[in-house]
Short mmCIF file of C-alpha atoms in Angstrom, two decimals:
data_model
loop_
_atom_site.label_atom_id
_atom_site.label_comp_id
_atom_site.label_asym_id
_atom_site.label_seq_id
_atom_site.Cartn_x
_atom_site.Cartn_y
_atom_site.Cartn_z
CA ARG A 826 -11.54 0.39 10.66
CA GLN A 827 -8.34 0.62 12.68
CA SER A 828 -5.58 2.70 11.09
CA SER A 829 -2.01 3.48 12.05
CA VAL A 830 0.73 5.51 10.37
CA TRP A 831 4.40 5.70 11.20
CA ASN A 832 5.26 8.90 13.06
CA ALA A 833 8.09 9.91 10.75
CA THR A 834 8.81 12.34 7.94
CA PHE A 835 8.42 10.71 4.55
CA ASP A 836 9.36 11.92 1.09
CA ASN A 837 6.43 12.35 -1.30
CA ASP A 838 7.39 9.14 -3.15
CA GLN A 839 6.70 6.37 -0.65
CA TYR A 840 5.48 2.83 -0.10
CA SER A 841 3.69 0.71 2.47
CA GLU A 842 3.87 -3.10 2.50
CA VAL A 843 2.14 -5.70 4.68
CA VAL A 844 2.32 -9.46 5.08
CA LEU A 845 -1.17 -10.89 5.67
CA ASP A 846 -2.01 -13.77 7.96
CA ASN A 847 -4.87 -15.44 9.84
CA LEU A 848 -7.37 -15.06 7.04
CA GLY A 849 -10.12 -17.39 8.18
CA GLY A 850 -13.27 -17.91 6.16
CA GLY A 851 -12.83 -15.85 3.00
CA ASP A 852 -15.57 -13.23 3.09
CA ASN A 853 -15.47 -9.74 1.65
CA SER A 854 -16.37 -7.85 4.83
CA VAL A 855 -12.98 -8.55 6.42
CA TYR A 856 -10.01 -6.74 4.89
CA ALA A 857 -6.59 -5.22 5.50
CA GLY A 858 -4.55 -2.72 3.59
CA CYS A 859 -1.86 -0.11 3.19
CA LEU A 860 -1.81 3.66 3.46
CA VAL A 861 0.51 6.21 1.80
CA ARG A 862 0.55 10.00 1.88
CA TYR A 863 -1.86 9.63 4.78
CA SER A 864 -2.82 11.91 7.66
CA LEU A 865 -4.63 10.31 10.61
CA VAL A 866 -5.62 13.76 11.89
CA ALA A 867 -7.39 14.60 8.62
CA ASP A 868 -8.31 10.92 7.95
CA SER A 869 -7.15 11.53 4.39
CA GLY A 870 -4.71 10.00 1.88
CA TYR A 871 -4.31 7.00 -0.43
CA ALA A 872 -5.38 3.50 0.58
CA CYS A 873 -5.54 0.04 -0.88
CA ASP A 874 -7.18 -2.96 0.66
CA ILE A 875 -7.80 -6.59 -0.05
CA ALA A 876 -10.57 -8.73 1.38
CA GLN A 877 -10.28 -12.35 2.43
CA ASP A 878 -12.03 -13.40 -0.80
CA GLY A 879 -9.41 -11.54 -2.92
CA ASP A 880 -11.46 -8.45 -3.83
CA ALA A 881 -8.93 -5.60 -4.11
CA PHE A 882 -9.51 -1.85 -4.09
CA LEU A 883 -7.41 1.28 -4.60
CA GLY A 884 -8.60 4.77 -3.80
CA TYR A 885 -8.25 7.77 -1.58
CA VAL A 886 -9.95 8.90 1.58
CA THR A 887 -10.91 12.52 2.25
CA ALA A 888 -12.11 13.23 5.79
CA GLY A 889 -13.12 9.58 6.09
CA VAL A 890 -14.99 9.40 2.77
CA TRP A 891 -13.75 6.80 0.24
CA THR A 892 -13.29 7.57 -3.47
CA GLY A 893 -12.42 4.55 -5.61
CA LEU A 894 -9.75 4.72 -8.31
CA ASP A 895 -9.43 1.06 -9.37
CA SER A 896 -10.55 -2.41 -8.31
CA ASP A 897 -10.23 -6.08 -9.19
CA LEU A 898 -12.88 -8.57 -8.08
CA THR A 899 -11.35 -11.55 -9.90
CA LEU A 900 -8.34 -12.37 -7.71
CA ASP A 901 -7.95 -15.65 -5.83
CA PRO A 902 -8.72 -15.67 -2.10
CA ILE A 903 -5.88 -14.44 0.09
CA VAL A 904 -3.65 -17.00 1.80
CA ASP A 905 -1.38 -16.63 4.81
CA GLY A 906 1.87 -14.95 3.81
CA ASP A 907 0.52 -12.93 0.86
CA VAL A 908 2.31 -9.57 0.52
CA LEU A 909 0.32 -6.43 -0.35
CA ARG A 910 2.23 -3.27 -1.35
CA LEU A 911 1.03 0.26 -2.15
CA GLU A 912 3.36 2.72 -3.90
CA ALA A 913 2.96 6.41 -4.69
CA ILE A 914 5.52 7.90 -7.09
CA GLY A 915 4.55 11.32 -8.42
CA THR A 916 0.97 10.93 -9.65
CA SER A 917 1.35 7.18 -10.21
CA ILE A 918 -0.38 5.07 -7.53
CA LYS A 919 0.14 1.28 -7.80
CA VAL A 920 -0.81 -1.81 -5.83
CA TYR A 921 1.11 -5.09 -5.92
CA LEU A 922 0.16 -8.52 -4.61
CA ASN A 923 3.16 -10.84 -4.23
CA ASP A 924 5.23 -8.55 -6.52
CA VAL A 925 2.60 -8.56 -9.32
CA GLU A 926 0.93 -5.25 -10.17
CA ILE A 927 -2.82 -5.65 -9.66
CA LEU A 928 -4.18 -2.09 -9.52
CA THR A 929 -3.04 1.27 -10.88
CA ALA A 930 -4.24 4.85 -11.07
CA THR A 931 -2.99 8.32 -11.91
CA ASP A 932 -4.06 10.88 -9.33
CA SER A 933 -2.72 14.09 -7.77
CA THR A 934 -5.16 14.57 -4.87
CA TYR A 935 -2.51 13.98 -2.17
CA THR A 936 1.19 14.79 -2.46
CA SER A 937 2.46 14.25 1.09
CA GLY A 938 1.75 12.38 4.30
CA ALA A 939 2.87 9.22 6.04
CA ALA A 940 2.88 5.50 5.28
CA GLY A 941 0.86 3.08 7.39
CA VAL A 942 -1.63 0.21 7.61
CA PHE A 943 -5.26 -0.47 8.43
CA ALA A 944 -7.56 -3.43 9.00
CA PHE A 945 -11.28 -3.97 9.39
CA ASP A 946 -13.02 -7.00 10.84
CA PRO A 947 -16.56 -6.40 12.08
CA THR A 948 -16.85 -9.79 13.76
CA ASP A 949 -14.11 -11.94 15.23
CA GLY A 950 -10.53 -11.06 14.30
CA ASP A 951 -10.18 -13.25 11.21
CA ILE A 952 -7.49 -11.08 9.67
CA SER A 953 -4.12 -9.90 10.83
CA ILE A 954 -1.01 -8.22 9.55
CA THR A 955 2.09 -10.11 10.62
CA SER A 956 4.60 -7.53 9.46
CA TRP A 957 4.75 -4.06 7.97
CA GLU A 958 7.37 -1.95 6.35
CA GLY A 959 7.16 1.44 4.74
CA GLY A 960 9.46 4.16 3.59
CA ASN A 961 10.69 6.40 0.86
CA ILE A 962 11.11 5.32 -2.73
CA VAL A 963 14.29 6.69 -4.25
CA THR A 964 13.58 7.72 -7.83
CA THR A 965 16.80 9.59 -8.56
CA PRO A 966 19.22 7.31 -10.41
CA ILE A 967 22.57 6.76 -8.79
CA GLU A 968 25.43 7.76 -11.07
CA ILE A 969 28.14 5.13 -11.30
CA PRO A 970 31.40 6.41 -12.75
CA VAL A 971 32.85 4.58 -15.72
CA LEU A 972 36.48 3.63 -15.12
CA PRO A 973 38.97 3.40 -17.96
CA ALA A 974 39.81 -0.15 -19.01
CA GLY A 975 42.45 -1.73 -16.79
CA THR A 976 41.78 0.60 -13.84
CA PRO A 977 41.53 -1.36 -10.58
CA TYR A 978 38.41 -0.64 -8.57
#
């Protein structure tokens, strides 16, 4: 497994999103995913991954050891351009595939860290991530003042 996190300071509420590509033959030993609240030094934080055949998993890693929180083995195989997103807001951890929520869990094991990506292909490079973005999720509503009727804005 190859992992990378952005060397930046993130708020506790954060997301990681990848666009998947080059997904070859559709087996479940080749996968890519997102990381949030992650530390590469400790090899710990939240992760989600999806295999070429569509099997999806959400969990956390502690010193390299996986603990599953949710999974779905009924999804269609991944196609080039599919977007996988992992969000952590408070104790709510959610995974989206093409803007549709597919996995969810409530967990408080990790509260801080960085956003990033990872991929695993034991054979021949049949999976790639064509783009990544990650950042903070703003959960504080923005107050918009109400203007009296007839007031120009």
